[in-house]
Short mmCIF file of C-alpha atoms and ligand atoms in Angstrom, two decimals:
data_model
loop_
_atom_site.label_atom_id
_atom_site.label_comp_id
_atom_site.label_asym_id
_atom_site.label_seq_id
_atom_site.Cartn_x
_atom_site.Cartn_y
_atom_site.Cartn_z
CA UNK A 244 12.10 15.13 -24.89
CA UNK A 245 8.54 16.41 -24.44
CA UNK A 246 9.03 20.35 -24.24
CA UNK A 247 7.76 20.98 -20.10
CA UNK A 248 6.85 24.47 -18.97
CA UNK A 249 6.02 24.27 -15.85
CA UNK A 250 6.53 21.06 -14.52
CA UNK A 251 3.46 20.95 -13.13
CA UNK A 252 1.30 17.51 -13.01
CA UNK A 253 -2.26 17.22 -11.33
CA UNK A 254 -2.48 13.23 -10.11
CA UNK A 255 -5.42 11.99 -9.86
CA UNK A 256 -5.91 8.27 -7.49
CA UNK A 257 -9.37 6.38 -7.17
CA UNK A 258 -8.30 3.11 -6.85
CA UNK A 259 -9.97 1.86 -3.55
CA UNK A 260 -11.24 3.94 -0.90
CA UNK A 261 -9.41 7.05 -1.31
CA UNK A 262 -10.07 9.98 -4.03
CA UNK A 263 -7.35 11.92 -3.88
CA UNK A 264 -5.70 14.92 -5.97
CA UNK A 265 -2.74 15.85 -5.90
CA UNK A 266 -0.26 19.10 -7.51
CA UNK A 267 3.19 17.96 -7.71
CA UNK A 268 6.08 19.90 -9.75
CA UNK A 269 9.05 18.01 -11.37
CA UNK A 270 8.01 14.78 -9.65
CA UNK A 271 9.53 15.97 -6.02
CA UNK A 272 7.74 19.00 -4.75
CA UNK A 273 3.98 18.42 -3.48
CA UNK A 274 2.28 21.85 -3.59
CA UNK A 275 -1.03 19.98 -2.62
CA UNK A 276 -2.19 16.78 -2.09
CA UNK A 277 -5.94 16.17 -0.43
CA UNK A 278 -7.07 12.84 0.33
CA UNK A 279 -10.78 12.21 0.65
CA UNK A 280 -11.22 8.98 3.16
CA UNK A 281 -14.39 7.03 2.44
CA UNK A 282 -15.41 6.15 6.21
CA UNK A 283 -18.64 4.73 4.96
CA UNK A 284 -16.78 1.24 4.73
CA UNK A 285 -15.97 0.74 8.76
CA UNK A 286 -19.65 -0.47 9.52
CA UNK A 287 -19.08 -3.10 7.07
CA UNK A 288 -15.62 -4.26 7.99
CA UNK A 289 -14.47 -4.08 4.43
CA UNK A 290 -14.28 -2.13 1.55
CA UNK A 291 -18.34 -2.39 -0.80
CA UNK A 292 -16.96 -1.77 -4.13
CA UNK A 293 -20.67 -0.40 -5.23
CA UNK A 294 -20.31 2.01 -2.13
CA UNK A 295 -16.62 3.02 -2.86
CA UNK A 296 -17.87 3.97 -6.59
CA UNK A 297 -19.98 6.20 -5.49
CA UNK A 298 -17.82 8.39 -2.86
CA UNK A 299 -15.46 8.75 -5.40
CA UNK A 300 -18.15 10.29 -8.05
CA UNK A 301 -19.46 12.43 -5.03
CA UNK A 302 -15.84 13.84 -3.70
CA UNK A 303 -13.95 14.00 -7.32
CA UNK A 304 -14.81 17.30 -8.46
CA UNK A 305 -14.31 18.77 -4.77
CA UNK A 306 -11.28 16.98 -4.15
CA UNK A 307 -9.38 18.04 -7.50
CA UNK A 308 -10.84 21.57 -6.93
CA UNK A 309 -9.97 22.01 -3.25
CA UNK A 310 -5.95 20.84 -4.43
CA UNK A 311 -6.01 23.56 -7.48
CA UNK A 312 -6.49 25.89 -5.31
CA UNK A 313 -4.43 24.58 -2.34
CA UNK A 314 -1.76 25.11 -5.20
CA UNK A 315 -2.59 27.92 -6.33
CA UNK A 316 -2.42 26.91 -9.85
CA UNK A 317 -4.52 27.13 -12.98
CA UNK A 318 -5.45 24.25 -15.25
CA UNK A 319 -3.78 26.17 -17.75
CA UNK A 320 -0.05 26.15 -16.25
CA UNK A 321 -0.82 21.88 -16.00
CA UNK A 322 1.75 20.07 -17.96
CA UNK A 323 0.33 16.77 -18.06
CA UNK A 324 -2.64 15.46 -16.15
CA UNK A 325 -2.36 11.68 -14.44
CA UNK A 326 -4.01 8.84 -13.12
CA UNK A 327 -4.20 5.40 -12.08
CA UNK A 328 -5.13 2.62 -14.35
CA UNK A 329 -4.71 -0.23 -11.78
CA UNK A 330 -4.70 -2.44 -10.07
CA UNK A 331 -7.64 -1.56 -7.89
CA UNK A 332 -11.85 -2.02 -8.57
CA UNK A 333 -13.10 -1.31 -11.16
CA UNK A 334 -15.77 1.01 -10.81
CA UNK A 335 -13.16 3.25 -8.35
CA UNK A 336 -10.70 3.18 -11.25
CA UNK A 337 -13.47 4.05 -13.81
CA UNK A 338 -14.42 7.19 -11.49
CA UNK A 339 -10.78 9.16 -11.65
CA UNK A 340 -9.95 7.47 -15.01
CA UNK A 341 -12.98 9.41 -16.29
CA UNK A 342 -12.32 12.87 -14.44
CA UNK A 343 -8.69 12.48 -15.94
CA UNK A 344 -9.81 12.58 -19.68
CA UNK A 345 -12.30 15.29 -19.22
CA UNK A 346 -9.29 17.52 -17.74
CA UNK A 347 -6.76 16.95 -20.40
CA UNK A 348 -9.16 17.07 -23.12
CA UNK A 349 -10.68 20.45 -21.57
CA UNK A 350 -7.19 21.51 -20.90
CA UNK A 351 -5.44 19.80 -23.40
CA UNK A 352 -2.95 18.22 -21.85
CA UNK A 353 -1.85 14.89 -22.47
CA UNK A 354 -2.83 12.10 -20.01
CA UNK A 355 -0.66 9.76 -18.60
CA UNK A 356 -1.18 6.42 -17.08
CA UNK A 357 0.08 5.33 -13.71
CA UNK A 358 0.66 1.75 -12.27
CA UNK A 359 -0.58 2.22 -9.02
CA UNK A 360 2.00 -0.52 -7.37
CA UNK A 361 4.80 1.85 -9.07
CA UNK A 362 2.79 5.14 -7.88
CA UNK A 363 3.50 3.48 -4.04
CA UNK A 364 7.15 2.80 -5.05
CA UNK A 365 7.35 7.14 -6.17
CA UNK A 366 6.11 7.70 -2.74
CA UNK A 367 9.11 6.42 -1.02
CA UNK A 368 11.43 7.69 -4.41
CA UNK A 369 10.02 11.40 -4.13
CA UNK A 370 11.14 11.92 -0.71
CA UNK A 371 14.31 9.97 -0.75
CA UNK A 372 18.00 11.04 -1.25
CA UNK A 373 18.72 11.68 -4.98
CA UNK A 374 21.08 8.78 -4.83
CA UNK A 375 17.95 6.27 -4.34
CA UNK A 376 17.43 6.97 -7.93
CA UNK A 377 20.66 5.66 -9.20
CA UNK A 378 20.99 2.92 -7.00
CA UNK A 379 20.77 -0.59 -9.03
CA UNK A 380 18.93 -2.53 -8.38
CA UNK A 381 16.52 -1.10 -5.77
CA UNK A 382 14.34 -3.86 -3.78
CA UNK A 383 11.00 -2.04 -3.11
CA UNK A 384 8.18 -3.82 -0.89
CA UNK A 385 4.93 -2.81 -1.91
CA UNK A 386 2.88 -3.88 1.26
CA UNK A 387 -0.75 -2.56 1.70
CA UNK A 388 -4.29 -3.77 2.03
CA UNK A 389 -4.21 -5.13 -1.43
CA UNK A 390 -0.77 -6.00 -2.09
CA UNK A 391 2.32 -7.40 -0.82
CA UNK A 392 4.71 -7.68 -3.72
CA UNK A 393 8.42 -7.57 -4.09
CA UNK A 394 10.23 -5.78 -6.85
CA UNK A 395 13.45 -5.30 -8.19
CA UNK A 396 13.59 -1.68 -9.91
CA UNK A 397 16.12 -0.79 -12.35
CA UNK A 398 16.73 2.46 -13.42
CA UNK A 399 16.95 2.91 -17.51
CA UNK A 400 18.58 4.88 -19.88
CA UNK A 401 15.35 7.38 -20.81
CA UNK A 402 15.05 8.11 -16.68
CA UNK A 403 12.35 5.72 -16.78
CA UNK A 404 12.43 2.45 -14.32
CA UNK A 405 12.19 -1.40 -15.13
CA UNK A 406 10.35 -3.85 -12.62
CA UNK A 407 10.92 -7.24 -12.18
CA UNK A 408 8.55 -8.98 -9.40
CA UNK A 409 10.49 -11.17 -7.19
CA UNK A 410 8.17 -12.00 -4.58
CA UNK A 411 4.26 -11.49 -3.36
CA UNK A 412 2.06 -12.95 -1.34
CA UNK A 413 0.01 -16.39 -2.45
CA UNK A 414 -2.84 -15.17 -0.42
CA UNK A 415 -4.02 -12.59 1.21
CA UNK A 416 -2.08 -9.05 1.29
CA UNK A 417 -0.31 -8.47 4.69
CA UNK A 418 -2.59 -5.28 4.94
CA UNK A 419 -5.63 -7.69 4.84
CA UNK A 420 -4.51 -9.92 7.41
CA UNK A 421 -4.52 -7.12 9.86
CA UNK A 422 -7.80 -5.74 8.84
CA UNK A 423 -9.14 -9.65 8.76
CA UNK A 424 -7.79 -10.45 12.37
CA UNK A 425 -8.76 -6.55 13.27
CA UNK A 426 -12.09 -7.71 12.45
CA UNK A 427 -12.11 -11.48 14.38
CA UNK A 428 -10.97 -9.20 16.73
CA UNK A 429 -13.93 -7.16 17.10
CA UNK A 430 -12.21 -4.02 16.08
CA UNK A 431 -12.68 -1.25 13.39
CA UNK A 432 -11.74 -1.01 9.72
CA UNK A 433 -9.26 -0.59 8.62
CA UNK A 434 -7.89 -2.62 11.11
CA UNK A 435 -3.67 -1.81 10.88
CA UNK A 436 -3.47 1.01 12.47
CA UNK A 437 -5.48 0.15 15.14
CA UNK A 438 -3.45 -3.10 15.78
CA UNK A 439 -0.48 -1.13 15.47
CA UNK A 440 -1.37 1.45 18.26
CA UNK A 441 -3.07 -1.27 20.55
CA UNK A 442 0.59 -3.64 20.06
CA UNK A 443 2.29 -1.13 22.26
CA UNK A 444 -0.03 -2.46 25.06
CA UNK A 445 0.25 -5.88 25.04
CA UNK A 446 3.46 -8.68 25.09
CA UNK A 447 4.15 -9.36 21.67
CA UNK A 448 5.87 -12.77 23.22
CA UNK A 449 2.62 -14.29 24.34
CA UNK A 450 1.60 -15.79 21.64
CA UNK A 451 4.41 -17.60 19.42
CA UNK A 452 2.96 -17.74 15.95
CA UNK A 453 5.44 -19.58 13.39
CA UNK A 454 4.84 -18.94 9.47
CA UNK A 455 5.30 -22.27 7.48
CA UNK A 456 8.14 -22.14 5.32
CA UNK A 457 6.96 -21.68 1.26
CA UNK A 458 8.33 -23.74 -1.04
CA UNK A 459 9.94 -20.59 -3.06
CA UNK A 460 11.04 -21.73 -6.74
CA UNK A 461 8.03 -22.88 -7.91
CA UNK A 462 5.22 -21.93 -5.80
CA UNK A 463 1.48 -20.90 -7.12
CA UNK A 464 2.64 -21.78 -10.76
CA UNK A 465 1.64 -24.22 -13.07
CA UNK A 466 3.71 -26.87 -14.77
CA UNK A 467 3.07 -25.19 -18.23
CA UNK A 468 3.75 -21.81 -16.45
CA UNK A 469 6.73 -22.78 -14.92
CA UNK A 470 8.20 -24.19 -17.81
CA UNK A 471 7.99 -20.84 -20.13
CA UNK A 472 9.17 -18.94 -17.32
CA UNK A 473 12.05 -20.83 -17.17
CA UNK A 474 12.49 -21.07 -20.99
CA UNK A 475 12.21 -17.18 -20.93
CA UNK A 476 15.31 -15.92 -19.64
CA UNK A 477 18.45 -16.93 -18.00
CA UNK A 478 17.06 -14.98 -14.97
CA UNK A 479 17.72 -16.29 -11.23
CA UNK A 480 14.61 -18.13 -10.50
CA UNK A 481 14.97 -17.60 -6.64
CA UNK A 482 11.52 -16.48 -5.57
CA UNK A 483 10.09 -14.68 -2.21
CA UNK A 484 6.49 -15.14 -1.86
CA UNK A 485 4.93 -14.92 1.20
CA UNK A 486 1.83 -16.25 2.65
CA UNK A 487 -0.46 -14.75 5.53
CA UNK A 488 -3.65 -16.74 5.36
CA UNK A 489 -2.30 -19.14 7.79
CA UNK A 490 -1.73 -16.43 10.66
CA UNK A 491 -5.31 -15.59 10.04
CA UNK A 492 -6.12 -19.16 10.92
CA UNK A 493 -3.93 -19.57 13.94
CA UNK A 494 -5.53 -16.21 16.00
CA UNK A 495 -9.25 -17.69 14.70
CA UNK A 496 -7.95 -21.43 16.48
CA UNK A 497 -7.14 -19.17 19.54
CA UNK A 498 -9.63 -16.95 19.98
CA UNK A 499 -11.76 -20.25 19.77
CA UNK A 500 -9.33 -22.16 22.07
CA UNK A 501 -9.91 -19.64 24.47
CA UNK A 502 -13.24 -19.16 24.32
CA UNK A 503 -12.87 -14.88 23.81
CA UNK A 504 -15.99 -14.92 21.36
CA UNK A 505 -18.25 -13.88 23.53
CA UNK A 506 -16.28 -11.20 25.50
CA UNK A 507 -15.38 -10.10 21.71
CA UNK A 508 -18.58 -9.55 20.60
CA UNK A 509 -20.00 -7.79 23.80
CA UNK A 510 -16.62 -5.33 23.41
CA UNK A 511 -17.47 -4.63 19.57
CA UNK A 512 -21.32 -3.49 21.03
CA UNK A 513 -20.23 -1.18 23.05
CA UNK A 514 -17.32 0.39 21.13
CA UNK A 515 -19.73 0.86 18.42
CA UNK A 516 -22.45 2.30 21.03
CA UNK A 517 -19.38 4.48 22.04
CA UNK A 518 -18.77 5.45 18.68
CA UNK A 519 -15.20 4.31 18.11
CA UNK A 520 -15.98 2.46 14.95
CA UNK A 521 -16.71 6.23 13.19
CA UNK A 522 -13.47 7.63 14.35
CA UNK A 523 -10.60 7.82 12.44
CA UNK A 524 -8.45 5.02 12.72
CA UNK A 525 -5.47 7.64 14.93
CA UNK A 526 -8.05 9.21 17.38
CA UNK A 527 -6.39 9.64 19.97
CA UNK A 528 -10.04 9.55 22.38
CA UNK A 529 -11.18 6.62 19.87
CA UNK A 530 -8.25 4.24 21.25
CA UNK A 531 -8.47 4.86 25.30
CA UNK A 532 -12.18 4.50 24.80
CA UNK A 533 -11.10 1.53 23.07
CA UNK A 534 -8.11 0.69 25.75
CA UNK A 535 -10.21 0.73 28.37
CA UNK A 536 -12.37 -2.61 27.00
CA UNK A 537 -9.63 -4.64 25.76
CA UNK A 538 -8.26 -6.77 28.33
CA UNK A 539 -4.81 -8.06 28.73
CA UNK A 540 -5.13 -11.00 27.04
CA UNK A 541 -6.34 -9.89 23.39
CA UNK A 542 -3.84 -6.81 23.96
CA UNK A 543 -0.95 -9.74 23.75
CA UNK A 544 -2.37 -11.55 21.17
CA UNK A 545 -2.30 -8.26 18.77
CA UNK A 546 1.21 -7.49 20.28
CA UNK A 547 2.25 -11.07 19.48
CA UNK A 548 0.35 -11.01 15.35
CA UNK A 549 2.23 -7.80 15.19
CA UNK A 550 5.22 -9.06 16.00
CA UNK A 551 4.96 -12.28 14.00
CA UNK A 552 4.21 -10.53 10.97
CA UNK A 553 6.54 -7.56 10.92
CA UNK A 554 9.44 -10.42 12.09
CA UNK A 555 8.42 -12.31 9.01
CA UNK A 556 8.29 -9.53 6.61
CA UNK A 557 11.59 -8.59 7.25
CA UNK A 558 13.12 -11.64 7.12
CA UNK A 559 12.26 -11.83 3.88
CA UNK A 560 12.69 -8.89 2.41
CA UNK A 561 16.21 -9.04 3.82
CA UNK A 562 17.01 -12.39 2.32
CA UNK A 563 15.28 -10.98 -0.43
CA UNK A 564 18.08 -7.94 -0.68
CA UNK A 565 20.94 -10.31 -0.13
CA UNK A 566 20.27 -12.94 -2.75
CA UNK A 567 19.91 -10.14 -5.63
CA UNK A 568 22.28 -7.84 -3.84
CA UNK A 569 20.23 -4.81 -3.80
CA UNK A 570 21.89 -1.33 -3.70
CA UNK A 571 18.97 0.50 -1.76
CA UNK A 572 15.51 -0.59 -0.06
CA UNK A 573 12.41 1.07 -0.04
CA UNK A 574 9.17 0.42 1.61
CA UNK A 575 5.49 1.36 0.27
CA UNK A 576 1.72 1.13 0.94
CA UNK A 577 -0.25 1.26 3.98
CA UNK A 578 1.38 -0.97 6.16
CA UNK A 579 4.67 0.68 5.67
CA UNK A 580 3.27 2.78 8.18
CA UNK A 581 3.19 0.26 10.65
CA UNK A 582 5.62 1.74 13.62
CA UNK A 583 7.42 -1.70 14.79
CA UNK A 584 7.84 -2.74 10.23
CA UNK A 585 9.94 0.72 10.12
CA UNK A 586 11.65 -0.59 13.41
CA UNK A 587 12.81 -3.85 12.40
CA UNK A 588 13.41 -2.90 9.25
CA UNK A 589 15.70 0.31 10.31
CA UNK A 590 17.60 -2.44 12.77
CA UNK A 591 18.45 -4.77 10.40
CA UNK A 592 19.44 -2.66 7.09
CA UNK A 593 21.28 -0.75 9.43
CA UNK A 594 23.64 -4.02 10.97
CA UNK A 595 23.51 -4.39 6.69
CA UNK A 596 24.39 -1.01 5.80
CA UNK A 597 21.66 -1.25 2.87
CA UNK A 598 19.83 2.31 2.71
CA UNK A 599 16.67 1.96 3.50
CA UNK A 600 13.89 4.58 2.96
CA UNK A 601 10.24 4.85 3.57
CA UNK A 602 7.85 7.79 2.69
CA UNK A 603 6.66 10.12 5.54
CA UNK A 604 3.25 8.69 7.04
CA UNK A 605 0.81 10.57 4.85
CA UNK A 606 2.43 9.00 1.64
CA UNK A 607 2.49 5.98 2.73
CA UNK A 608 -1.44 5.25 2.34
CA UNK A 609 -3.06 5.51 -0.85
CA UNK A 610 -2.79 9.19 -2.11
CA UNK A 611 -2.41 10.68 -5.43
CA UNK A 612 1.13 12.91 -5.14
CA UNK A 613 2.55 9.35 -5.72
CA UNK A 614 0.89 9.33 -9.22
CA UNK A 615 1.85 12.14 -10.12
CA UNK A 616 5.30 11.41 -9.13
CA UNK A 617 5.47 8.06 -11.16
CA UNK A 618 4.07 9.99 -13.88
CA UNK A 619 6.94 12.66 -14.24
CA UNK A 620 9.56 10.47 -15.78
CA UNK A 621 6.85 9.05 -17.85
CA UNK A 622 6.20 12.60 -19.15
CA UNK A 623 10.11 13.61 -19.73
CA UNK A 624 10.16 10.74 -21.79
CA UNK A 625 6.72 11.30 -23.41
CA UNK A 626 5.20 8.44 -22.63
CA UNK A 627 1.58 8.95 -22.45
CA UNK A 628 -1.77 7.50 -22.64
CA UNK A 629 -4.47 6.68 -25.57
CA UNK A 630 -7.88 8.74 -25.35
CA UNK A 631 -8.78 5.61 -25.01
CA UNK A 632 -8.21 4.49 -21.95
CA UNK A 633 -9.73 2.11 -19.36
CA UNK A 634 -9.41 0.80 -15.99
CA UNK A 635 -7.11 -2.26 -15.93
CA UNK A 636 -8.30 -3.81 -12.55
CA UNK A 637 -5.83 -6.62 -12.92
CA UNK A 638 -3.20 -4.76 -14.00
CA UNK A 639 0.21 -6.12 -13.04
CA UNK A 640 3.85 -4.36 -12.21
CA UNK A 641 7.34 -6.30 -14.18
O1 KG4 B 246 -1.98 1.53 0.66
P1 KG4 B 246 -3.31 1.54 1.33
O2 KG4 B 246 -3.86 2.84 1.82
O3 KG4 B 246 -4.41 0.94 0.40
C1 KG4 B 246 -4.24 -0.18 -0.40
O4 KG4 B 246 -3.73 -0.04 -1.52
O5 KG4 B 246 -4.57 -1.26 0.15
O6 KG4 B 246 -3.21 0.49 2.52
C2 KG4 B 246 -4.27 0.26 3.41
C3 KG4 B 246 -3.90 -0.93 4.27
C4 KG4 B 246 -5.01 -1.42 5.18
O7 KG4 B 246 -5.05 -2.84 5.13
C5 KG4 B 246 -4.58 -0.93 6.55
O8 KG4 B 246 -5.06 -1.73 7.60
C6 KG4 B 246 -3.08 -1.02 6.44
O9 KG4 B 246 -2.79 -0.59 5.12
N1 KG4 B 246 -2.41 -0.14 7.41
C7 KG4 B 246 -1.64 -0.60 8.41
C8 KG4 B 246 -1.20 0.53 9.13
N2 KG4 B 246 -1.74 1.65 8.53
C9 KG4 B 246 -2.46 1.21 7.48
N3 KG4 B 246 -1.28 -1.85 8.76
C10 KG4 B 246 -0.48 -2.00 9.82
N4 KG4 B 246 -0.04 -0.96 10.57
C11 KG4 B 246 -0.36 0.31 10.26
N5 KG4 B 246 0.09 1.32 11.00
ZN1 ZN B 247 -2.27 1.30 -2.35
#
């Protein structure tokens, strides 16, 4: 075991539209963790990876510096310093990846790389009850703006964990369907958590939305694919992918149905003029300004793709948990956020008796305590990363 002093790591996360920095010590307590939000993206609708390069290289060195000293710590007392490697874009990645390796070499301390799919899994693991870490398997659903991804997580012998990937999406992320319909909508980026405030106001049985069933053994692989998988293992082949690009469709076929284009549009004008697309995404002012355009009807269609969505995410995750019999749940990544996900979720592994566990809010977004959090059994078991290393924008989880 890799002799630790103070059990100190600084985490560093760039992977989208977030630079964050985080001090966490023996992968549980956060002394700091600042989170720089690039709002630069909202005009656009969508993340510009070109812009989000930039924002990171502007707010890196304050970010890191303001969470030093939030922590009151020196580079010096730093036991290991770590950051994400992927998945994410490429020129975000590049931005932290770089500010990583100039702080370990400058303080030399050895670097570790970070997953950022198992960073969002840490979030919910460094908050939860010790006995989340023993339990076997875990089923963790990784469900943000770029993924939606189902995992089985093992603990192993050198306090490191195993993943297995049991189920994602064959589309687009659940996170994106939000900010996609958000969008159609005529509402800010990211979308979710307006949706998710604005659902309280509306019927989400308006609107009955149906997901078509997936065919789940051998979806979204190829014959050739198929047939090593298979020849791999004597694993269970039962898989849980999801698909949300159809949902998408259905509120576009309404919206058009109904003819709300127009009244959409003329709405978007003058929440802009008003100056709710700048807000944060939980201003409080931001939503009644925004309240007071929406009418009834596009209230219950968000209440109803709410519902449809959250409903269909936790039917599957629960089927999910029976088939492999999982021992714990836990739920990452923005949309874990999402108020009426955590309800239905609670509801049902409660009737199960399956603890469940998500991280508090501000963990559940991108953010870098999560890093360093993965990183810590990584460092008791001396697992670190070449000098050499690069983004991996691709990069997968089990
Ligand atoms: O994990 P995250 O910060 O970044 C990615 O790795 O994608 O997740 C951001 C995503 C966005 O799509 C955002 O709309 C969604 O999470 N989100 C929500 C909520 N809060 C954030 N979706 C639904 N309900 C929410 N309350
Ligand atoms: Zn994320």
């Amino acid at each position: 075991m890799e002799s630790v002093r103070n059990g100190l790591i600084l985490g560093i996360e760039s992977s989208c539209d977030e630079t964050s920095a985080a001090i966490v010590r023996n992968g549980r307590e956060v002394l700091a963790n600042v989170v720089a939000s690039q709002l630069v993206h909202a005009d656009y609708g969508g993340v510009v990876p070109e812009l989000a390069s930039r924002e990171h290289l502007r707010a890196i060195v304050p970010v890191v510096r303001e969470a030093m000293h939030l922590a009151n710590v020196s580079y010096e007392q730093l036991d290991a310093v770590a950051v994400t490697e992927g998945p994410g874009l490429a020129g975000a990645l590049l931005v932290g990846i770089t500010f990583a390796k100039a702080v370990s070499l400058a303080a030399e301390r050895p670097l570790i790389a970070v997953n950022h799919l198992e960073g969002h899994i840490h979030a919910v693991l460094m908050e939860a009850e010790a006995s989340f870490a023993a339990a076997d398997p875990l089923l963790a659903l990784v469900v943000s703006g770029g993924h939606t991804h189902l995992y089985l997580a093992h603990p192993t012998d050198d306090g490191t964990w195993r993943y297995r990937n049991v189920g994602k999406t064959l589309d687009d992320a659940a996170g994106e369907a939000y900010d996609k319909v958000a969008k159609l909508l005529g509402l800010p980026y990211p979308g979710g958590p307006w949706m998710d405030a604005l659902a309280a106001h509306g019927d989400p049985k308006a609107v009955p939305f149906t997901f078509a069933q997936i065919k789940q053994k051998a979806s979204g692989r190829t014959p050739v694919k198929l047939a090593r998988e298979l020849a791999s293992a004597q694993e269970d082949m039962q898989r849980f992918d999801l698909s949300f690009s159809g949902i998408k469709t259905a509120v576009r076929r309404y919206v058009e149905l109904h003819e709300m284009r127009p009244r959409i549009a003329e709405r978007e004008a003058v929440l802009r003029a008003a100056g709710v697309f700048t807000a944060k995404p939980g201003d409080a002012e931001a939503r009644n300004e925004a309240l007071r355009h929406l009418d009834q009807e596009t209230l219950d269609l968000i209440a109803s793709f709410q519902a449809s969505v959250t409903g269909y995410l936790t039917r599957t995750v629960l089927a999910a948990s029976e088939h492999f019999e999982a021992r714990g749940l836990v739920v990452s990544g923005g949309v874990a956020a999402n108020r009426e996900l955590r309800r239905a979720l609670t509801d049902a592994a409660r009737q199960r008796v399956l603890p469940l566990s998500f991280p508090s809010i501000a963990l559940s977004t991108d953010n870098a305590a999560m890093i360093a959090a993965a990183a810590w059994p990584k460092l008791l078991a001396g697992q670190f990363a070449e000098d050499t290393l690069e983004p991996v924008p691709q990069l997968r989880l089990g």
